[in-house]
Backbone as a printed PyTorch tensor [residue, N CA C, xyz], in Angstrom:
tensor([[[  7.6310,   6.3060,  27.3110],
         [  6.4100,   6.2130,  26.0110],
         [  6.1440,   7.2590,  25.0130]],

        [[  5.9910,   8.2790,  25.4500],
         [  5.8780,   9.2270,  23.9740],
         [  6.6470,   9.1980,  23.3670]],

        [[  8.3030,   9.0950,  23.5790],
         [  9.2330,   9.0490,  22.8460],
         [  8.9140,   7.9950,  21.6830]],

        [[  8.8120,   6.9910,  22.3270],
         [  8.5440,   5.5470,  21.6070],
         [  7.4100,   5.6120,  20.0080]],

        [[  6.2280,   6.5570,  20.8320],
         [  5.2260,   6.6550,  19.9170],
         [  5.5720,   7.5820,  18.6060]],

        [[  6.2680,   8.7010,  19.3260],
         [  6.7140,   9.6010,  18.1160],
         [  7.7560,   8.7800,  17.3800]],

        [[  8.6240,   8.1780,  17.6230],
         [  9.5370,   7.4080,  16.7690],
         [  8.4710,   6.1560,  15.7310]],

        [[  7.4650,   5.7040,  16.3510],
         [  6.6000,   4.8410,  15.7500],
         [  6.2550,   5.7370,  14.4080]],

        [[  5.8860,   6.9230,  14.9940],
         [  5.2150,   7.9110,  13.8470],
         [  6.1430,   8.1880,  12.9550]],

        [[  7.3210,   8.4810,  13.2240],
         [  8.5830,   8.7430,  11.9790],
         [  8.6700,   8.0980,  11.3600]],

        [[  8.6990,   6.6010,  11.4920],
         [  9.1390,   5.3290,  11.3580],
         [  7.7660,   5.1500,  10.2570]],

        [[  6.6640,   5.6780,  11.0280],
         [  5.4890,   5.0140,   9.9280],
         [  5.3980,   6.2610,   8.1830]],

        [[  5.5820,   7.6260,   8.8040],
         [  5.9560,   8.3870,   7.6940],
         [  6.9310,   7.9700,   6.4890]],

        [[  7.9930,   7.2010,   6.7440],
         [  8.9920,   6.7770,   6.1200],
         [  8.5970,   6.0750,   5.1820]],

        [[  7.4050,   4.9660,   5.8430],
         [  6.8840,   3.6090,   5.1290],
         [  6.0100,   4.0440,   4.5790]],

        [[  5.4530,   5.2280,   4.6290],
         [  4.4140,   5.6900,   3.6720],
         [  4.5630,   6.4280,   2.3810]],

        [[  6.1150,   6.8350,   2.6170],
         [  6.4480,   7.5670,   1.3340],
         [  6.6820,   6.3030,  -0.0330]],

        [[  6.5980,   5.0570,   0.5100],
         [  6.3300,   3.9340,  -0.8840],
         [  5.2100,   4.1510,  -1.4210]],

        [[  3.7840,   4.4010,  -0.3490],
         [  2.7560,   4.5660,  -0.9410],
         [  2.6580,   5.7590,  -2.1440]],

        [[  3.3060,   6.6570,  -1.7140],
         [  3.1510,   7.7580,  -2.4260],
         [  3.9590,   7.4140,  -4.0000]],

        [[  4.6270,   6.4310,  -3.8520],
         [  5.1250,   5.7850,  -5.2450],
         [  4.4940,   4.5670,  -5.8150]],

        [[  3.5850,   4.6600,  -5.4660],
         [  2.3580,   3.5610,  -5.9220],
         [  3.1690,   2.3690,  -5.6940]],

        [[  3.8020,   2.0080,  -4.9630],
         [  4.0780,   1.0690,  -4.6270],
         [  3.3140,   0.2150,  -3.2220]],

        [[  1.6920,   0.1150,  -3.5030],
         [  1.3100,   0.0220,  -2.1080],
         [  1.3340,  -1.3580,  -1.5450]],

        [[  1.4920,  -2.4480,  -2.6310],
         [  1.7950,  -3.6430,  -1.9110],
         [  3.2970,  -4.0000,  -0.8340]],

        [[  3.9330,  -3.1610,  -1.3830],
         [  5.5690,  -3.2650,  -0.8940],
         [  4.8120,  -2.5100,   0.3150]],

        [[  4.7960,  -1.5870,   0.5400],
         [  4.3270,  -0.5940,   1.5330],
         [  3.5960,  -0.8710,   2.6630]],

        [[  2.6340,  -1.9010,   2.1290],
         [  1.7220,  -2.6780,   2.9660],
         [  2.4480,  -3.3320,   3.7710]],

        [[  3.1000,  -4.1620,   3.0000],
         [  3.8940,  -5.4150,   3.6180],
         [  4.9220,  -4.8630,   4.8780]],

        [[  5.5870,  -3.7740,   4.3140],
         [  6.7560,  -3.4060,   5.4050],
         [  5.8970,  -2.7620,   6.5180]],

        [[  4.8930,  -2.0460,   6.2090],
         [  4.2080,  -1.7480,   7.4530],
         [  3.6550,  -2.8130,   8.2720]],

        [[  3.2830,  -3.7360,   8.1830],
         [  2.3240,  -4.7090,   8.8210],
         [  3.4450,  -5.4850,   9.2080]],

        [[  4.3970,  -5.5670,   8.7110],
         [  5.7580,  -6.6350,   9.3670],
         [  6.4850,  -5.7320,  10.5660]],

        [[  6.1600,  -4.3840,  10.5420],
         [  7.0730,  -3.5140,  11.5760],
         [  6.0290,  -2.8870,  12.6050]],

        [[  4.6420,  -3.2030,  12.4320],
         [  3.7200,  -2.7520,  13.2310],
         [  2.9880,  -3.8960,  14.0820]],

        [[  1.9810,  -3.2150,  15.0630],
         [  1.1880,  -4.0280,  15.5450],
         [  0.3100,  -4.9960,  14.1720]],

        [[ -0.8040,  -5.9630,  14.1110],
         [ -1.1930,  -6.4050,  13.6760],
         [ -2.6780,  -5.9730,  13.4590]],

        [[ -3.2920,  -4.5840,  14.7510],
         [ -4.0410,  -4.3870,  14.3310],
         [ -4.2300,  -3.2170,  13.7490]],

        [[ -3.7250,  -3.4000,  12.7480],
         [ -3.8930,  -1.8160,  11.4990],
         [ -4.5580,  -2.1160,  10.2520]],

        [[ -5.4990,  -1.2840,   9.6690],
         [ -6.1480,  -1.6580,   8.3500],
         [ -5.6810,  -0.1840,   7.6800]],

        [[ -5.1730,  -0.8150,   6.7080],
         [ -4.5110,   0.6080,   5.9070],
         [ -5.2510,   0.7610,   4.5960]],

        [[ -5.5690,   1.8690,   4.5800],
         [ -6.6690,   2.3000,   2.9190],
         [ -5.6980,   3.2530,   2.4840]],

        [[ -6.0550,   2.8890,   1.2810],
         [ -4.9650,   3.9050,   0.2560],
         [ -6.3490,   4.4980,  -0.8310]],

        [[ -6.7660,   5.9810,  -0.7420],
         [ -7.3040,   6.5450,  -1.7520],
         [ -8.0150,   7.6240,  -1.4050]],

        [[ -9.0580,   8.3530,  -1.8960],
         [ -9.4600,   9.6970,  -1.8600],
         [ -9.8090,   9.8330,  -0.1740]],

        [[ -9.6180,  10.4760,   0.5300],
         [-10.1400,  10.7320,   1.5940],
         [-11.6420,  11.1150,   2.0830]],

        [[-11.9400,  11.5900,   0.5420],
         [-13.5450,  12.2780,   0.8000],
         [-14.3660,  11.0440,   0.9130]],

        [[-13.6870,  10.4950,   0.0700],
         [-14.3470,   8.5830,  -0.0890],
         [-14.4740,   7.7660,   1.0180]],

        [[-12.8440,   7.4570,   1.4460],
         [-12.6320,   6.2380,   2.4920],
         [-12.9580,   7.2340,   3.8710]],

        [[-12.2630,   8.1680,   4.3010],
         [-12.7060,   8.6950,   5.2590],
         [-14.1450,   8.4920,   6.1030]],

        [[-15.0350,   8.7660,   5.5400],
         [-16.5330,   8.4500,   6.0290],
         [-16.8300,   6.9730,   6.1200]],

        [[-16.5740,   5.8780,   5.1160],
         [-16.2740,   4.5530,   5.2160],
         [-15.4440,   3.9440,   6.2130]],

        [[-14.1110,   4.5550,   6.7230],
         [-13.8040,   4.0300,   7.7530],
         [-14.2430,   4.4990,   9.3620]],

        [[-14.9310,   5.9520,   9.2980],
         [-15.5280,   6.3390,  10.2990],
         [-16.7380,   5.2530,  10.7320]],

        [[-17.6740,   5.2640,   9.6840],
         [-18.9980,   3.9060,   9.8880],
         [-18.6400,   2.9160,  10.0880]],

        [[-17.1320,   2.2930,   9.3780],
         [-17.1370,   0.8800,  10.0150],
         [-16.0500,   0.4870,  11.2180]],

        [[-15.3940,   1.8190,  11.7420],
         [-14.9530,   1.4780,  13.0120],
         [-14.9570,   2.2090,  14.2170]],

        [[-15.9830,   3.4280,  13.6890],
         [-16.2550,   4.2550,  14.9090],
         [-15.3440,   5.3320,  15.0230]],

        [[-14.6580,   5.0960,  15.8380],
         [-13.3420,   6.3450,  16.0990],
         [-12.0250,   5.3100,  15.8100]],

        [[-11.5750,   5.8920,  14.8550],
         [-10.0760,   5.1310,  14.6040],
         [ -9.2360,   5.7480,  15.7510]],

        [[ -8.2400,   5.2300,  16.0150],
         [ -7.2430,   5.3660,  17.0300],
         [ -5.8410,   6.1890,  16.7670]],

        [[ -5.5650,   6.0510,  15.2590],
         [ -4.5240,   6.5690,  14.8520],
         [ -5.0540,   6.8940,  13.2920]],

        [[ -4.8390,   8.3470,  12.9310],
         [ -4.9670,   8.7310,  11.2860],
         [ -4.2930,   9.4020,  10.6740]],

        [[ -3.2030,   8.9500,   9.8490],
         [ -2.4680,   9.8790,   8.9420],
         [ -3.2000,  10.5130,   7.8140]],

        [[ -3.1400,  11.6190,   7.8150],
         [ -3.6920,  12.3810,   6.8540],
         [ -2.8620,  13.5350,   6.0490]],

        [[ -2.6670,  12.5180,   4.7580],
         [ -1.5920,  13.6490,   3.7010],
         [ -2.3790,  13.2790,   2.2610]],

        [[ -3.3650,  14.2080,   1.9080],
         [ -3.7870,  14.2940,   1.0900],
         [ -4.1990,  15.8190,   0.3460]],

        [[ -5.4960,  15.9550,   0.2250],
         [ -5.8180,  17.5720,  -0.1340],
         [ -4.8380,  18.4750,   0.4330]],

        [[ -4.1380,  19.2310,  -0.1010],
         [ -3.6930,  20.3160,   0.7160],
         [ -4.1160,  21.4180,   0.6490]],

        [[ -5.4770,  21.4440,   0.8610],
         [ -6.4650,  23.1410,   0.7300],
         [ -6.6210,  23.0870,   2.4190]],

        [[ -7.1620,  24.4760,   2.7860],
         [ -7.7310,  24.8650,   4.1010],
         [ -8.9970,  23.6910,   4.3780]],

        [[ -9.8210,  24.0180,   3.4590],
         [-11.4290,  23.4860,   3.5330],
         [-11.4030,  22.0930,   3.5700]],

        [[-10.7120,  21.3120,   2.4720],
         [-10.4890,  19.6790,   2.8030],
         [ -9.8150,  19.3550,   4.2370]],

        [[ -8.6580,  19.9170,   4.4360],
         [ -8.3480,  19.8200,   6.0420],
         [ -8.8850,  19.8550,   6.8820]],

        [[ -9.3790,  20.8230,   7.1910],
         [-10.7840,  21.5880,   8.0190],
         [-12.0310,  20.0180,   8.1220]],

        [[-12.5380,  19.8480,   6.8380],
         [-13.2890,  18.8980,   6.7660],
         [-13.0520,  17.4890,   7.0200]],

        [[-11.7970,  16.8580,   7.0580],
         [-11.3880,  15.9090,   7.2690],
         [-11.3750,  15.8040,   9.0670]],

        [[-10.4100,  16.9790,   9.7130],
         [-10.5690,  17.2530,  10.7150],
         [-12.1150,  17.2160,  11.7080]],

        [[-12.7960,  17.7880,  11.0360],
         [-14.1920,  17.8350,  11.6770],
         [-14.9920,  16.6060,  11.4790]],

        [[-14.4720,  15.7100,  10.8990],
         [-15.2970,  14.4170,  10.3260],
         [-14.7410,  13.7370,  11.6830]],

        [[-13.6090,  13.6970,  11.8340],
         [-12.8690,  12.7350,  12.5580],
         [-12.9450,  13.3410,  14.1480]],

        [[-13.2360,  14.5790,  14.3210],
         [-13.4390,  15.4220,  15.3250],
         [-14.9670,  15.0340,  16.1050]],

        [[-15.7850,  14.4560,  15.1440],
         [-17.3990,  14.3320,  15.5370],
         [-17.4700,  13.1960,  16.0390]],

        [[-16.4870,  12.4410,  15.8040],
         [-16.8520,  11.1160,  16.1400],
         [-16.5910,  10.8020,  17.9780]],

        [[-16.4540,  12.0680,  18.5830],
         [-16.1820,  12.0740,  19.9990],
         [-14.7350,  11.2630,  20.4420]],

        [[-13.7360,  11.5750,  19.6210],
         [-12.4060,  10.7910,  20.0890],
         [-11.9180,  11.1590,  21.5420]],

        [[-11.6950,  10.0950,  22.2740],
         [-10.9590,  10.3400,  23.6830],
         [ -9.7960,   9.9880,  23.7350]],

        [[ -8.9130,   9.2040,  22.9830],
         [ -7.6790,   9.0170,  22.6500],
         [ -7.1630,   8.9510,  21.1890]],

        [[ -7.5740,   9.6360,  20.5820],
         [ -7.3320,   9.5150,  19.1020],
         [ -6.2830,  10.0760,  18.7620]],

        [[ -5.1420,   9.9660,  17.8350],
         [ -4.1890,  10.6520,  17.6080],
         [ -4.0420,  10.7110,  16.0640]],

        [[ -4.2160,  12.0360,  15.3710],
         [ -3.9480,  12.1990,  14.0560],
         [ -2.6800,  12.9290,  13.7110]],

        [[ -2.2430,  12.5120,  12.8070],
         [ -1.1510,  13.4840,  12.2770],
         [ -1.4740,  13.9360,  10.6500]],

        [[ -1.4350,  15.3680,  10.7710],
         [ -1.5400,  15.8830,   9.1970],
         [  0.0320,  16.5730,   8.9040]],

        [[  0.1020,  15.8470,   7.5480],
         [  1.2370,  15.9570,   6.7740],
         [  1.2520,  17.1770,   6.4770]],

        [[  2.2880,  17.8720,   5.8010],
         [  2.6370,  19.2490,   5.1260],
         [  1.7520,  20.4400,   5.9370]],

        [[  1.9710,  20.4370,   7.2980],
         [  1.0830,  21.7510,   7.7050],
         [  1.8020,  22.8530,   7.4360]],

        [[  2.7200,  23.1890,   6.9630],
         [  3.0540,  24.6860,   6.7970],
         [  3.1400,  24.7310,   4.9110]],

        [[  2.5430,  23.7670,   4.0350],
         [  2.7880,  23.7920,   2.8310],
         [  2.2130,  24.9130,   2.1520]],

        [[  1.4040,  25.4430,   2.9220],
         [  0.3400,  26.8080,   2.0070],
         [  0.0980,  27.3370,   3.2760]],

        [[ -0.5240,  28.7140,   3.1420],
         [ -0.9320,  29.5370,   3.9790],
         [ -2.1070,  29.2790,   4.2820]],

        [[ -2.9390,  28.0290,   3.4430],
         [ -4.0710,  27.5580,   3.9920],
         [ -4.0180,  26.6240,   4.7840]],

        [[ -2.9060,  25.7810,   4.7690],
         [ -2.1680,  24.5530,   5.5470],
         [ -2.3650,  25.3180,   6.9280]],

        [[ -1.6080,  26.0790,   6.9120],
         [ -1.0220,  26.7670,   8.1100],
         [ -2.0640,  27.3120,   9.1880]],

        [[ -3.0040,  28.0390,   8.3290],
         [ -4.6310,  28.4380,   8.7070],
         [ -5.3670,  27.1920,   9.7500]],

        [[ -5.0600,  26.1400,   8.7820],
         [ -5.7620,  24.9730,   9.1070],
         [ -5.5020,  24.3620,  10.5290]],

        [[ -3.8460,  24.0800,  10.4740],
         [ -3.4860,  23.7920,  11.5370],
         [ -3.3830,  24.5490,  12.9940]],

        [[ -3.5120,  26.0460,  12.5940],
         [ -3.8560,  26.7280,  13.9150],
         [ -5.2010,  26.7960,  14.4430]],

        [[ -6.3650,  26.5590,  13.4160],
         [ -7.4250,  26.4570,  14.1590],
         [ -7.6540,  25.0240,  14.5700]],

        [[ -6.9350,  24.0810,  13.9420],
         [ -7.1440,  22.6330,  14.7560],
         [ -6.5770,  22.6560,  16.2650]],

        [[ -5.3620,  23.0270,  16.2120],
         [ -4.6220,  23.1750,  17.6050],
         [ -5.4540,  24.1380,  18.4210]],

        [[ -5.9280,  24.8400,  18.0880],
         [ -7.3000,  25.7970,  19.0700],
         [ -8.5420,  25.2690,  19.2030]],

        [[ -8.8280,  24.1850,  18.6200],
         [-10.1460,  23.4450,  18.7380],
         [ -9.7820,  22.9370,  20.7510]],

        [[-11.4220,  23.2680,  20.9480],
         [-11.3720,  22.9740,  22.2640],
         [-11.4070,  21.1340,  22.3580]],

        [[-11.4160,  20.6560,  21.3910],
         [-11.5720,  18.7640,  21.7990],
         [ -9.9420,  18.7220,  21.7390]],

        [[ -8.8220,  19.4930,  20.7350],
         [ -7.8530,  18.7710,  20.8220],
         [ -7.0340,  19.4520,  22.0490]],

        [[ -6.0310,  18.3680,  22.9210],
         [ -5.7980,  18.8290,  24.1680],
         [ -4.0250,  18.9580,  24.0080]],

        [[ -3.4170,  18.3520,  23.1060],
         [ -2.0590,  18.3270,  22.9360],
         [ -1.9260,  18.3500,  21.6980]],

        [[ -1.1320,  19.6620,  21.0080],
         [ -0.6000,  19.4910,  19.8060],
         [  0.7980,  19.6510,  19.5200]],

        [[  1.2700,  19.1780,  18.7640],
         [  2.8600,  18.8260,  18.3380],
         [  3.3380,  19.6410,  16.8280]],

        [[  3.9370,  20.4310,  16.8550],
         [  4.2530,  20.9530,  15.6600],
         [  5.8310,  20.3320,  15.5330]],

        [[  6.0940,  19.4960,  14.3550],
         [  7.5730,  19.1130,  13.8840],
         [  8.0710,  19.5470,  12.6420]],

        [[  7.3380,  20.6230,  12.1200],
         [  7.9130,  21.6810,  11.2520],
         [  6.7940,  20.9580,   9.9060]],

        [[  7.2400,  19.9100,   9.4850],
         [  6.3270,  19.2870,   8.1830],
         [  4.9900,  18.4040,   8.7670]],

        [[  5.0400,  18.1870,   9.6710],
         [  3.9300,  17.7210,  10.1890],
         [  3.5360,  17.7930,  11.8010]],

        [[  2.1720,  17.7370,  11.8540],
         [  1.7810,  18.3320,  12.7720],
         [  0.6390,  17.1300,  13.7060]],

        [[  1.1360,  16.7970,  14.8560],
         [  0.2030,  15.7050,  15.5130],
         [ -0.7800,  16.4690,  16.4160]],

        [[ -1.8430,  15.9070,  16.5380],
         [ -3.0300,  16.3080,  17.5980],
         [ -3.6620,  14.9410,  18.3120]],

        [[ -3.4020,  15.1940,  19.6960],
         [ -4.1890,  14.0400,  20.7240],
         [ -5.2780,  14.7990,  21.0600]],

        [[ -6.4470,  13.9160,  21.0950],
         [ -7.6860,  13.8780,  21.7370],
         [ -7.2900,  13.3750,  23.6390]],

        [[ -7.1260,  14.1910,  24.5050],
         [ -7.1020,  13.3650,  25.7500],
         [ -7.7940,  13.9270,  26.3880]],

        [[ -8.6620,  13.0830,  27.2540],
         [ -9.8040,  13.5840,  27.9040],
         [ -9.0620,  14.0380,  29.5340]],

        [[ -9.4440,  15.0590,  30.3670],
         [ -8.5390,  14.9030,  31.3750],
         [ -7.3960,  15.5150,  31.3940]],

        [[ -6.7940,  16.0950,  30.2140],
         [ -5.7070,  16.9280,  30.4450],
         [ -5.6850,  18.0900,  29.9920]],

        [[ -4.5560,  18.7770,  30.6300],
         [ -4.5560,  20.3870,  30.4780],
         [ -4.3130,  20.7930,  28.8300]],

        [[ -4.6170,  21.5970,  28.3190],
         [ -4.1950,  22.0330,  26.6230],
         [ -2.7660,  22.2450,  26.6410]],

        [[ -2.0430,  21.6090,  25.7720],
         [ -0.6300,  22.1120,  25.7290],
         [ -0.2020,  22.0390,  24.0730]],

        [[  0.7630,  22.5360,  23.9370],
         [  0.8880,  23.1940,  22.3340],
         [  2.4850,  22.9380,  22.3940]],

        [[  2.9920,  22.1060,  21.7330],
         [  4.6050,  22.0320,  21.4400],
         [  5.1120,  22.4560,  20.0370]],

        [[  6.0440,  22.9660,  20.1140],
         [  6.9170,  22.9880,  18.5940],
         [  8.1280,  22.7460,  18.7080]],

        [[  8.2320,  21.9740,  17.7850],
         [  9.9790,  20.9070,  17.7150],
         [ 10.9410,  22.1050,  16.7310]],

        [[ 12.0990,  22.5540,  17.4190],
         [ 12.7720,  23.2190,  16.3180],
         [ 14.0610,  22.7650,  16.2880]],

        [[ 14.5850,  22.7340,  15.2530],
         [ 15.9660,  22.1080,  14.5790],
         [ 16.7290,  23.2620,  13.5390]]])
């Protein structure tokens, strides 16, 4: 089951590349055609969108963070999500080793008491908030 989810996440990253090219309509259609219909895609500044999403949905199940690549902003996004008391949330942080600040943020996120599983796949980091699990850290090397 985990392998399937990881493949979905990697597939999602590929689809999100279209968003970076300002092809929002095409990317949204591709995502919705290839994934569950219970998806709400938002494109914009995390500073304004993330609080709105949290207010509207409570605790999102999956969040892909690829935005402001600073330590402060990454920690702010993580803390906003962690404050929702997630039990089964998955957050994917892109470019976790892009800068010293991003690496520092990634290390602190992994050390958070709320994060039970963290997976470093070099360019991206995946964190899982799973209650009742032992804390685990994985680093994929290739």
